[in-house]
mmCIF file of C-alpha atoms and ligand atoms in Angstrom:
data_model
loop_
_atom_site.group_PDB
_atom_site.id
_atom_site.type_symbol
_atom_site.label_atom_id
_atom_site.label_comp_id
_atom_site.label_asym_id
_atom_site.label_seq_id
_atom_site.Cartn_x
_atom_site.Cartn_y
_atom_site.Cartn_z
ATOM 1 C CA UNK H 1 -71.533 19.749 -124.355
ATOM 2 C CA UNK H 2 -72.010 19.647 -128.060
ATOM 3 C CA UNK H 3 -68.704 20.780 -129.616
ATOM 4 C CA UNK H 4 -70.006 23.513 -132.008
ATOM 5 C CA UNK H 5 -66.504 23.735 -133.981
ATOM 6 C CA UNK H 6 -67.141 20.224 -135.429
ATOM 7 C CA UNK H 7 -70.833 21.659 -136.410
ATOM 8 C CA UNK H 8 -69.539 24.810 -137.989
ATOM 9 C CA UNK H 9 -69.382 25.229 -141.712
ATOM 10 C CA UNK H 10 -65.851 24.253 -142.576
ATOM 11 C CA UNK H 11 -65.106 27.666 -143.983
ATOM 12 C CA UNK H 12 -65.715 29.144 -140.558
ATOM 13 C CA UNK H 13 -63.631 26.960 -138.304
ATOM 14 C CA UNK H 14 -60.504 28.335 -139.148
ATOM 15 C CA UNK H 15 -61.733 32.137 -139.570
ATOM 16 C CA UNK H 16 -60.290 34.754 -137.501
ATOM 17 C CA UNK H 17 -62.588 37.858 -137.195
ATOM 18 C CA UNK H 18 -61.795 41.200 -138.677
ATOM 19 C CA UNK H 19 -60.271 43.217 -135.714
ATOM 20 C CA UNK H 20 -62.128 46.675 -135.700
ATOM 21 C CA UNK H 21 -60.331 49.647 -133.655
ATOM 22 C CA UNK H 22 -61.029 49.847 -129.944
ATOM 23 C CA UNK H 23 -63.748 52.386 -129.054
ATOM 24 C CA UNK H 24 -62.410 56.047 -127.827
ATOM 25 C CA UNK H 25 -64.356 55.405 -124.653
ATOM 26 C CA UNK H 26 -62.582 51.934 -123.880
ATOM 27 C CA UNK H 27 -59.233 53.130 -124.397
ATOM 28 C CA UNK H 28 -59.881 56.134 -122.205
ATOM 29 C CA UNK H 29 -60.903 53.773 -119.284
ATOM 30 C CA UNK H 30 -58.495 51.057 -119.831
ATOM 31 C CA UNK H 31 -55.528 53.498 -119.969
ATOM 32 C CA UNK H 32 -56.604 56.215 -117.978
ATOM 33 C CA UNK H 33 -56.126 58.881 -120.280
ATOM 34 C CA UNK H 34 -58.435 61.409 -121.396
ATOM 35 C CA UNK H 35 -58.858 63.901 -124.927
ATOM 36 C CA UNK H 36 -57.771 60.467 -127.020
ATOM 37 C CA UNK H 37 -57.960 61.483 -130.589
ATOM 38 C CA UNK H 38 -58.751 58.751 -133.249
ATOM 39 C CA UNK H 39 -57.058 58.368 -136.195
ATOM 40 C CA UNK H 40 -57.416 54.591 -136.784
ATOM 41 C CA UNK H 41 -60.702 53.828 -138.915
ATOM 42 C CA UNK H 42 -60.482 56.208 -141.985
ATOM 43 C CA UNK H 43 -63.510 58.194 -140.573
ATOM 44 C CA UNK H 44 -64.355 61.647 -141.850
ATOM 45 C CA UNK H 45 -63.095 64.052 -138.863
ATOM 46 C CA UNK H 46 -65.626 66.592 -139.984
ATOM 47 C CA UNK H 47 -68.427 64.265 -139.461
ATOM 48 C CA UNK H 48 -71.194 64.242 -141.771
ATOM 49 C CA UNK H 49 -73.066 66.873 -143.634
ATOM 50 C CA UNK H 50 -75.587 68.694 -141.532
ATOM 51 C CA UNK H 51 -78.065 68.115 -144.429
ATOM 52 C CA UNK H 52 -77.500 64.312 -143.622
ATOM 53 C CA UNK H 53 -78.130 64.453 -140.086
ATOM 54 C CA UNK H 54 -81.039 66.472 -140.589
ATOM 55 C CA UNK H 55 -82.715 63.976 -142.937
ATOM 56 C CA UNK H 56 -81.743 61.086 -140.497
ATOM 57 C CA UNK H 57 -83.392 63.236 -137.522
ATOM 58 C CA UNK H 58 -86.531 63.430 -139.631
ATOM 59 C CA UNK H 59 -86.341 59.810 -140.509
ATOM 60 C CA UNK H 60 -86.350 58.807 -136.787
ATOM 61 C CA UNK H 61 -90.050 59.739 -136.248
ATOM 62 C CA UNK H 62 -91.003 56.863 -138.839
ATOM 63 C CA UNK H 63 -88.709 54.232 -136.951
ATOM 64 C CA UNK H 64 -91.543 51.833 -136.515
ATOM 65 C CA UNK H 65 -91.966 51.607 -140.279
ATOM 66 C CA UNK H 66 -89.855 49.240 -142.310
ATOM 67 C CA UNK H 67 -87.295 50.970 -144.434
ATOM 68 C CA UNK H 68 -88.193 50.845 -148.356
ATOM 69 C CA UNK H 69 -86.596 47.736 -149.118
ATOM 70 C CA UNK H 70 -85.653 48.769 -152.613
ATOM 71 C CA UNK H 71 -84.057 52.052 -151.544
ATOM 72 C CA UNK H 72 -85.765 53.763 -154.179
ATOM 73 C CA UNK H 73 -85.467 57.606 -153.262
ATOM 74 C CA UNK H 74 -81.462 56.835 -153.016
ATOM 75 C CA UNK H 75 -81.266 54.667 -155.920
ATOM 76 C CA UNK H 76 -83.117 57.408 -157.928
ATOM 77 C CA UNK H 77 -80.490 60.001 -156.670
ATOM 78 C CA UNK H 78 -77.513 57.511 -157.389
ATOM 79 C CA UNK H 79 -78.966 56.633 -160.534
ATOM 80 C CA UNK H 80 -78.983 60.456 -161.894
ATOM 81 C CA UNK H 81 -75.814 61.245 -159.885
ATOM 82 C CA UNK H 82 -73.580 58.197 -161.833
ATOM 83 C CA UNK H 83 -75.478 58.284 -165.024
ATOM 84 C CA UNK H 84 -76.605 54.314 -164.311
ATOM 85 C CA UNK H 85 -79.753 52.532 -165.004
ATOM 86 C CA UNK H 86 -82.013 51.766 -161.548
ATOM 87 C CA UNK H 87 -81.668 48.155 -162.275
ATOM 88 C CA UNK H 88 -77.491 48.338 -162.167
ATOM 89 C CA UNK H 89 -77.736 49.334 -158.808
ATOM 90 C CA UNK H 90 -77.966 47.737 -155.219
ATOM 91 C CA UNK H 91 -77.717 48.989 -152.108
ATOM 92 C CA UNK H 92 -75.771 47.592 -149.219
ATOM 93 C CA UNK H 93 -75.554 47.993 -145.131
ATOM 94 C CA UNK H 94 -72.121 49.449 -145.919
ATOM 95 C CA UNK H 95 -70.174 48.775 -148.658
ATOM 96 C CA UNK H 96 -68.957 45.376 -147.033
ATOM 97 C CA UNK H 97 -72.616 44.303 -147.804
ATOM 98 C CA UNK H 98 -71.913 44.248 -151.416
ATOM 99 C CA UNK H 99 -68.543 42.571 -151.291
ATOM 100 C CA UNK H 100 -70.285 39.995 -149.107
ATOM 101 C CA UNK H 101 -73.198 39.547 -151.899
ATOM 102 C CA UNK H 102 -70.848 39.043 -154.777
ATOM 103 C CA UNK H 103 -69.202 36.302 -152.819
ATOM 104 C CA UNK H 104 -72.568 34.724 -152.023
ATOM 105 C CA UNK H 105 -74.084 35.063 -154.900
ATOM 106 C CA UNK H 106 -71.342 34.013 -157.140
ATOM 107 C CA UNK H 107 -68.489 31.688 -155.342
ATOM 108 C CA UNK H 108 -68.852 28.065 -154.164
ATOM 109 C CA UNK H 109 -66.033 25.642 -152.078
ATOM 110 C CA UNK H 110 -64.648 24.578 -155.674
ATOM 111 C CA UNK H 111 -63.670 28.332 -156.665
ATOM 112 C CA UNK H 112 -61.017 30.607 -155.945
ATOM 113 C CA UNK H 113 -60.933 34.207 -155.125
ATOM 114 C CA UNK H 114 -58.098 36.555 -155.968
ATOM 115 C CA UNK H 115 -56.604 39.397 -154.376
ATOM 116 C CA UNK H 116 -53.469 41.042 -153.665
ATOM 117 C CA UNK H 117 -51.010 40.829 -150.440
ATOM 118 C CA UNK H 118 -51.713 43.523 -148.384
ATOM 119 C CA UNK H 119 -55.263 44.340 -149.414
ATOM 120 C CA UNK H 120 -58.327 45.018 -147.518
ATOM 121 C CA UNK H 121 -58.793 42.335 -144.744
ATOM 122 C CA UNK H 122 -62.433 41.404 -145.653
ATOM 123 C CA UNK H 123 -61.566 39.756 -149.041
ATOM 124 C CA UNK H 124 -59.884 36.891 -147.245
ATOM 125 C CA UNK H 125 -62.820 36.963 -144.563
ATOM 126 C CA UNK H 126 -65.424 36.392 -147.014
ATOM 127 C CA UNK H 127 -63.487 33.894 -149.230
ATOM 128 C CA UNK H 128 -62.838 31.696 -146.009
ATOM 129 C CA UNK H 129 -66.508 31.791 -144.984
ATOM 130 C CA UNK H 130 -67.536 30.701 -148.431
ATOM 131 C CA UNK H 131 -65.086 28.006 -148.137
ATOM 132 C CA UNK H 132 -63.274 29.135 -151.282
ATOM 133 C CA UNK H 133 -59.631 29.051 -152.279
ATOM 134 C CA UNK H 134 -58.089 32.613 -151.387
ATOM 135 C CA UNK H 135 -55.179 33.142 -154.114
ATOM 136 C CA UNK H 136 -53.015 36.089 -152.879
ATOM 137 C CA UNK H 137 -50.884 37.847 -155.499
ATOM 138 C CA UNK H 138 -47.621 39.032 -154.287
ATOM 139 C CA UNK H 139 -47.738 43.090 -154.188
ATOM 140 C CA UNK H 140 -45.220 45.135 -156.405
ATOM 141 C CA UNK H 141 -44.304 48.346 -154.518
ATOM 142 C CA UNK H 142 -46.922 47.864 -152.071
ATOM 143 C CA UNK H 143 -49.845 47.923 -154.871
ATOM 144 C CA UNK H 144 -51.351 45.389 -157.347
ATOM 145 C CA UNK H 145 -49.341 43.514 -159.658
ATOM 146 C CA UNK H 146 -51.950 43.108 -162.415
ATOM 147 C CA UNK H 147 -49.524 41.208 -164.627
ATOM 148 C CA UNK H 148 -48.964 38.873 -161.746
ATOM 149 C CA UNK H 149 -52.637 38.693 -161.040
ATOM 150 C CA UNK H 150 -53.572 38.138 -164.716
ATOM 151 C CA UNK H 151 -51.313 34.982 -164.757
ATOM 152 C CA UNK H 152 -52.427 33.470 -161.638
ATOM 153 C CA UNK H 153 -56.031 33.087 -163.048
ATOM 154 C CA UNK H 154 -57.220 29.548 -163.500
ATOM 155 C CA UNK H 155 -60.325 27.806 -164.551
ATOM 156 C CA UNK H 156 -61.266 28.114 -161.084
ATOM 157 C CA UNK H 157 -61.081 31.686 -160.782
ATOM 158 C CA UNK H 158 -64.505 33.282 -160.062
ATOM 159 C CA UNK H 159 -63.915 36.427 -158.440
ATOM 160 C CA UNK H 160 -60.950 39.004 -157.954
ATOM 161 C CA UNK H 161 -61.301 41.857 -155.714
ATOM 162 C CA UNK H 162 -59.109 45.085 -156.271
ATOM 163 C CA UNK H 163 -59.144 48.269 -154.015
ATOM 164 C CA UNK H 164 -58.463 51.175 -155.898
ATOM 165 C CA UNK H 165 -57.027 52.903 -153.881
ATOM 166 C CA UNK H 166 -55.927 49.749 -151.776
ATOM 167 C CA UNK H 167 -56.477 50.267 -148.082
ATOM 168 C CA UNK H 168 -54.278 49.667 -145.814
ATOM 169 C CA UNK H 169 -51.440 50.923 -148.612
ATOM 170 C CA UNK H 170 -53.239 53.898 -150.451
ATOM 171 C CA UNK H 171 -51.586 52.531 -153.509
ATOM 172 C CA UNK H 172 -53.832 53.500 -156.663
ATOM 173 C CA UNK H 173 -54.004 51.796 -160.521
ATOM 174 C CA UNK H 174 -53.980 54.353 -163.246
ATOM 175 C CA UNK H 175 -56.894 53.633 -165.463
ATOM 176 C CA UNK H 176 -55.067 52.396 -168.729
ATOM 177 C CA UNK H 177 -53.330 49.743 -166.647
ATOM 178 C CA UNK H 178 -56.942 48.669 -164.905
ATOM 179 C CA UNK H 179 -59.150 49.106 -167.904
ATOM 180 C CA UNK H 180 -56.580 46.753 -169.861
ATOM 181 C CA UNK H 181 -56.733 44.115 -166.973
ATOM 182 C CA UNK H 182 -60.793 44.063 -167.109
ATOM 183 C CA UNK H 183 -60.935 44.031 -170.767
ATOM 184 C CA UNK H 184 -58.571 41.206 -170.581
ATOM 185 C CA UNK H 185 -60.300 38.984 -168.362
ATOM 186 C CA UNK H 186 -61.697 35.345 -169.327
ATOM 187 C CA UNK H 187 -65.512 35.486 -169.113
ATOM 188 C CA UNK H 188 -65.859 33.421 -166.316
ATOM 189 C CA UNK H 189 -64.335 35.612 -164.284
ATOM 190 C CA UNK H 190 -65.864 38.601 -162.231
ATOM 191 C CA UNK H 191 -63.985 41.502 -160.927
ATOM 192 C CA UNK H 192 -65.036 43.762 -157.941
ATOM 193 C CA UNK H 193 -63.373 47.163 -158.218
ATOM 194 C CA UNK H 194 -63.912 48.440 -154.542
ATOM 195 C CA UNK H 195 -63.658 52.260 -154.370
ATOM 196 C CA UNK H 196 -64.510 53.233 -150.713
ATOM 197 C CA UNK H 197 -62.118 55.845 -151.511
ATOM 198 C CA UNK H 198 -63.142 56.941 -154.964
ATOM 199 C CA UNK H 199 -63.976 60.814 -153.753
ATOM 200 C CA UNK H 200 -60.618 61.390 -152.165
ATOM 201 C CA UNK H 201 -58.701 59.714 -155.007
ATOM 202 C CA UNK H 202 -60.395 61.555 -157.407
ATOM 203 C CA UNK H 203 -59.923 64.941 -156.123
ATOM 204 C CA UNK H 204 -57.522 67.165 -158.242
ATOM 205 C CA UNK H 205 -55.185 68.000 -155.122
ATOM 206 C CA UNK H 206 -54.279 64.535 -154.453
ATOM 207 C CA UNK H 207 -52.292 64.430 -157.929
ATOM 208 C CA UNK H 208 -53.663 61.075 -159.162
ATOM 209 C CA UNK H 209 -54.511 62.859 -162.432
ATOM 210 C CA UNK H 210 -55.202 58.876 -164.503
ATOM 211 C CA UNK H 211 -56.965 57.622 -161.190
ATOM 212 C CA UNK H 212 -60.135 56.220 -162.806
ATOM 213 C CA UNK H 213 -63.683 55.955 -162.337
ATOM 214 C CA UNK H 214 -64.535 52.354 -162.523
ATOM 215 C CA UNK H 215 -68.368 53.360 -163.066
ATOM 216 C CA UNK H 216 -67.857 54.522 -166.277
ATOM 217 C CA UNK H 217 -66.898 51.018 -167.759
ATOM 218 C CA UNK H 218 -69.710 49.233 -166.358
ATOM 219 C CA UNK H 219 -71.708 49.519 -169.371
ATOM 220 C CA UNK H 220 -68.584 47.790 -171.790
ATOM 221 C CA UNK H 221 -67.652 45.011 -169.055
ATOM 222 C CA UNK H 222 -70.630 43.087 -168.126
ATOM 223 C CA UNK H 223 -68.329 41.280 -165.387
ATOM 224 C CA UNK H 224 -67.472 44.221 -163.405
ATOM 225 C CA UNK H 225 -68.797 45.557 -160.140
ATOM 226 C CA UNK H 226 -68.056 48.797 -158.523
ATOM 227 C CA UNK H 227 -68.443 49.093 -154.887
ATOM 228 C CA UNK H 228 -68.709 52.524 -153.245
ATOM 229 C CA UNK H 229 -69.694 54.004 -149.397
ATOM 230 C CA UNK H 230 -70.798 56.439 -147.310
ATOM 231 C CA UNK H 231 -68.626 55.760 -144.612
ATOM 232 C CA UNK H 232 -65.631 57.350 -145.632
ATOM 233 C CA UNK H 233 -65.755 60.938 -147.316
ATOM 234 C CA UNK H 234 -69.539 61.122 -146.265
ATOM 235 C CA UNK H 235 -69.071 60.704 -142.971
ATOM 236 C CA UNK H 236 -71.987 58.095 -142.321
ATOM 237 C CA UNK H 237 -69.641 55.231 -141.196
ATOM 238 C CA UNK H 238 -72.076 54.527 -138.182
ATOM 239 C CA UNK H 239 -75.204 54.429 -140.117
ATOM 240 C CA UNK H 240 -74.011 51.613 -142.438
ATOM 241 C CA UNK H 241 -74.816 52.382 -146.436
ATOM 242 C CA UNK H 242 -72.925 51.785 -149.429
ATOM 243 C CA UNK H 243 -73.665 50.707 -152.980
ATOM 244 C CA UNK H 244 -72.830 48.792 -155.925
ATOM 245 C CA UNK H 245 -73.120 49.347 -159.983
ATOM 246 C CA UNK H 246 -72.845 46.444 -162.254
ATOM 247 C CA UNK H 247 -74.817 44.532 -165.019
ATOM 248 C CA UNK H 248 -78.600 44.346 -164.315
ATOM 249 C CA UNK H 249 -78.319 40.454 -164.407
ATOM 250 C CA UNK H 250 -75.451 40.492 -161.900
ATOM 251 C CA UNK H 251 -77.258 43.237 -159.722
ATOM 252 C CA UNK H 252 -80.306 40.796 -159.900
ATOM 253 C CA UNK H 253 -78.474 37.712 -158.535
ATOM 254 C CA UNK H 254 -76.666 39.971 -155.639
ATOM 255 C CA UNK H 255 -80.151 41.072 -154.887
ATOM 256 C CA UNK H 256 -81.268 37.350 -154.579
ATOM 257 C CA UNK H 257 -78.803 37.237 -151.476
ATOM 258 C CA UNK H 258 -79.448 40.333 -150.112
ATOM 259 C CA UNK H 259 -81.512 40.415 -146.449
ATOM 260 C CA UNK H 260 -84.527 42.173 -147.056
ATOM 261 C CA UNK H 261 -84.610 45.470 -145.543
ATOM 262 C CA UNK H 262 -80.547 45.640 -145.388
ATOM 263 C CA UNK H 263 -80.536 49.289 -145.430
ATOM 264 C CA UNK H 264 -82.172 51.018 -142.639
ATOM 265 C CA UNK H 265 -84.322 53.950 -142.792
ATOM 266 C CA UNK H 266 -82.193 56.528 -141.169
ATOM 267 C CA UNK H 267 -79.099 55.467 -143.653
ATOM 268 C CA UNK H 268 -81.341 55.974 -146.793
ATOM 269 C CA UNK H 269 -82.512 59.117 -145.615
ATOM 270 C CA UNK H 270 -79.020 60.428 -144.417
ATOM 271 C CA UNK H 271 -77.157 59.239 -147.731
ATOM 272 C CA UNK H 272 -79.654 60.882 -150.064
ATOM 273 C CA UNK H 273 -79.333 63.865 -148.241
ATOM 274 C CA UNK H 274 -75.503 63.741 -148.082
ATOM 275 C CA UNK H 275 -75.537 63.673 -151.983
ATOM 276 C CA UNK H 276 -76.961 67.045 -152.139
ATOM 277 C CA UNK H 277 -74.328 68.899 -149.773
ATOM 278 C CA UNK H 278 -71.633 69.390 -152.445
ATOM 279 C CA UNK H 279 -70.148 71.953 -150.106
ATOM 280 C CA UNK H 280 -69.425 69.471 -147.518
ATOM 281 C CA UNK H 281 -67.731 66.986 -149.867
ATOM 282 C CA UNK H 282 -65.367 69.858 -151.025
ATOM 283 C CA UNK H 283 -64.799 70.921 -147.622
ATOM 284 C CA UNK H 284 -63.879 67.234 -146.797
ATOM 285 C CA UNK H 285 -61.692 66.654 -149.975
ATOM 286 C CA UNK H 286 -59.974 69.947 -149.706
ATOM 287 C CA UNK H 287 -58.830 69.038 -145.985
ATOM 288 C CA UNK H 288 -58.160 65.972 -146.600
ATOM 289 C CA UNK H 289 -55.396 67.033 -149.229
ATOM 290 C CA UNK H 290 -54.316 69.981 -146.779
ATOM 291 C CA UNK H 291 -53.723 66.894 -143.859
ATOM 292 C CA UNK H 292 -51.993 64.324 -146.130
ATOM 293 C CA UNK H 293 -49.572 67.288 -147.250
ATOM 294 C CA UNK H 294 -48.932 68.055 -143.372
ATOM 295 C CA UNK H 295 -48.447 64.638 -142.602
ATOM 296 C CA UNK H 296 -46.122 63.465 -145.043
ATOM 297 C CA UNK H 297 -44.087 66.870 -144.661
ATOM 298 C CA UNK H 298 -44.129 65.495 -140.668
ATOM 299 C CA UNK H 299 -42.716 62.144 -142.015
ATOM 300 C CA UNK H 300 -40.288 63.610 -143.896
ATOM 301 C CA UNK H 301 -38.951 66.003 -141.390
ATOM 302 C CA UNK H 302 -38.607 62.695 -138.985
ATOM 303 C CA UNK H 303 -36.726 61.040 -141.836
ATOM 304 C CA UNK H 304 -39.775 58.281 -142.019
ATOM 305 C CA UNK H 305 -40.675 56.985 -145.284
ATOM 306 C CA UNK H 306 -44.070 56.918 -146.054
ATOM 307 C CA UNK H 307 -46.496 54.701 -149.066
ATOM 308 C CA UNK H 308 -47.668 57.637 -151.134
ATOM 309 C CA UNK H 309 -51.600 57.514 -150.804
ATOM 310 C CA UNK H 310 -54.453 58.771 -152.315
ATOM 311 C CA UNK H 311 -56.902 58.072 -149.475
ATOM 312 C CA UNK H 312 -57.645 59.655 -146.288
ATOM 313 C CA UNK H 313 -54.805 58.015 -144.752
ATOM 314 C CA UNK H 314 -51.321 57.282 -145.000
ATOM 315 C CA UNK H 315 -49.004 54.305 -144.185
ATOM 316 C CA UNK H 316 -45.541 55.299 -142.635
ATOM 317 C CA UNK H 317 -42.719 52.961 -142.432
ATOM 318 C CA UNK H 318 -41.642 53.385 -138.732
ATOM 319 C CA UNK H 319 -38.304 51.875 -139.418
ATOM 320 C CA UNK H 320 -38.570 48.951 -136.913
ATOM 321 C CA UNK H 321 -41.393 47.160 -135.314
ATOM 322 C CA UNK H 322 -43.901 49.058 -135.091
ATOM 323 C CA UNK H 323 -46.424 47.551 -132.168
ATOM 324 C CA UNK H 324 -44.214 49.045 -129.308
ATOM 325 C CA UNK H 325 -45.073 52.574 -130.883
ATOM 326 C CA UNK H 326 -48.403 51.474 -131.182
ATOM 327 C CA UNK H 327 -48.691 51.069 -127.765
ATOM 328 C CA UNK H 328 -46.704 54.446 -126.880
ATOM 329 C CA UNK H 329 -48.780 56.473 -128.915
ATOM 330 C CA UNK H 330 -51.704 55.030 -127.149
ATOM 331 C CA UNK H 331 -50.231 56.534 -124.033
ATOM 332 C CA UNK H 332 -50.060 59.825 -125.620
ATOM 333 C CA UNK H 333 -53.404 59.570 -126.533
ATOM 334 C CA UNK H 334 -53.441 58.802 -130.433
ATOM 335 C CA UNK H 335 -55.017 55.908 -131.791
ATOM 336 C CA UNK H 336 -53.739 54.792 -134.837
ATOM 337 C CA UNK H 337 -53.774 51.525 -136.631
ATOM 338 C CA UNK H 338 -51.104 48.768 -136.472
ATOM 339 C CA UNK H 339 -51.076 46.847 -139.972
ATOM 340 C CA UNK H 340 -48.871 44.098 -139.247
ATOM 341 C CA UNK H 341 -51.749 41.638 -139.972
ATOM 342 C CA UNK H 342 -51.501 42.961 -143.297
ATOM 343 C CA UNK H 343 -47.873 41.591 -143.576
ATOM 344 C CA UNK H 344 -46.575 45.366 -142.970
ATOM 345 C CA UNK H 345 -45.309 44.789 -139.546
ATOM 346 C CA UNK H 346 -42.952 47.775 -139.535
ATOM 347 C CA UNK H 347 -46.034 50.338 -140.904
ATOM 348 C CA UNK H 348 -48.379 52.157 -138.923
ATOM 349 C CA UNK H 349 -51.612 53.469 -140.698
ATOM 350 C CA UNK H 350 -52.791 56.742 -139.887
ATOM 351 C CA UNK H 351 -55.959 58.476 -140.838
ATOM 352 C CA UNK H 352 -55.678 62.164 -142.070
ATOM 353 C CA UNK H 353 -57.662 63.929 -139.186
ATOM 354 C CA UNK H 354 -58.255 67.720 -138.570
ATOM 355 C CA UNK H 355 -55.130 69.725 -138.703
ATOM 356 C CA UNK H 356 -54.572 70.230 -134.884
ATOM 357 C CA UNK H 357 -55.008 66.299 -134.731
ATOM 358 C CA UNK H 358 -52.414 65.517 -137.276
ATOM 359 C CA UNK H 359 -49.925 68.132 -135.584
ATOM 360 C CA UNK H 360 -50.605 65.836 -132.192
ATOM 361 C CA UNK H 361 -49.809 62.889 -133.758
ATOM 362 C CA UNK H 362 -46.650 63.910 -135.340
ATOM 363 C CA UNK H 363 -45.528 65.395 -132.042
ATOM 364 C CA UNK H 364 -46.237 62.196 -130.284
ATOM 365 C CA UNK H 365 -44.679 60.148 -133.008
ATOM 366 C CA UNK H 366 -41.493 62.023 -132.517
ATOM 367 C CA UNK H 367 -41.745 61.887 -128.725
ATOM 368 C CA UNK H 368 -42.341 58.026 -129.202
ATOM 369 C CA UNK H 369 -39.439 57.657 -131.836
ATOM 370 C CA UNK H 370 -37.116 59.623 -129.128
ATOM 371 C CA UNK H 371 -36.294 62.476 -131.710
HETATM 372 C C1 LIG R 401 -63.628 51.215 -145.522
HETATM 373 C C2 LIG R 401 -63.644 50.362 -146.780
HETATM 374 C C3 LIG R 401 -64.998 49.481 -147.194
HETATM 375 C C4 LIG R 401 -66.166 49.752 -146.700
HETATM 376 O O1 LIG R 401 -66.684 50.129 -145.707
HETATM 377 P P1 LIG R 401 -68.090 50.167 -145.296
HETATM 378 O O2 LIG R 401 -68.268 50.802 -144.093
HETATM 379 O O3 LIG R 401 -68.593 48.800 -144.858
HETATM 380 O O4 LIG R 401 -69.045 50.655 -146.451
HETATM 381 C C5 LIG R 401 -64.497 48.903 -148.113
HETATM 382 N N1 LIG R 401 -63.359 48.554 -148.950
HETATM 383 C C6 LIG R 401 -62.561 49.120 -148.255
HETATM 384 C C7 LIG R 401 -61.203 49.309 -148.812
HETATM 385 C C8 LIG R 401 -62.248 49.895 -147.117
HETATM 386 O O5 LIG R 401 -61.369 50.410 -146.590
#
């Protein structure tokens, strides 16, 4: 048989695929337990807005038609909400698509892509798939060290990924620091600010008063791309829809590598409707802030340290190798996220759930720790 490995693109040969969390049904079967709660993928425990579901159900009637390849209705709503021009917007099958387009439109095997230690796992995968060199800059207090990142820029640096806040650490960069970094970038470097958790981080009760809205800077810095998603606070992870905001010329170039009809019609309809439900969003954000307090208070009473987070998740230092605790939690019916593959072998990342889910997780954690 052909050795397909030898046929694969060089970057793909050594690639390890992103490891998604296991679905609940599979684990229940494997472990013979029921009533599993999943606090592993930063999903919204309230689910989506009922308006989004109604819109998706209505769109189901027309699934025999191709979706609007330009996503006009959704883009028009985003344009008004964000105060940007239509030409500055690009839609993705999840915001992962936006990250992918940025790499495919701008990065060649001769280039370097930079990101921080402990950064989102999709950045190294996309970089390697493009055959480019990944420059991983050591973190500072679990977060981005922008001074070190600035020093690591070379002639070959083409794209820098910055997740604000970062997943899985939850760390965030204040406005002044991040804007100074972007303003100081050489003209040959693009920066993608990944704001998958923007709505959570900018909610006042999360306490990040100088957390920035990078979309406000797009008009000033033509080499800035901002990515956001409907997967997290809007509860539409399964439909796959996100967007990018950038300079019209950058959007045009990314649009050239975008597969036609990359966002399906149910996703387009649901996302547009979700934007109308500010009440559901407020409920989501308030629930999250309260859940964060509940979890961090629980960690303190277990004498565990956590990394302060402004997302809908928090990484806790278990004080030992976390893998056996992850397994023990599974047997208690609680799925969290091990983050050893992010260089954090002693941490577990847990998504903020409903109050009763948070309580069940804390009780299970105390039990598996033997407290
Ligand atoms: C969840 C997440 C995304 C995007 O996920 P999509 O479902 O593809 O929109 C992007 N960046 C980070 C840091 C995330 O955690």
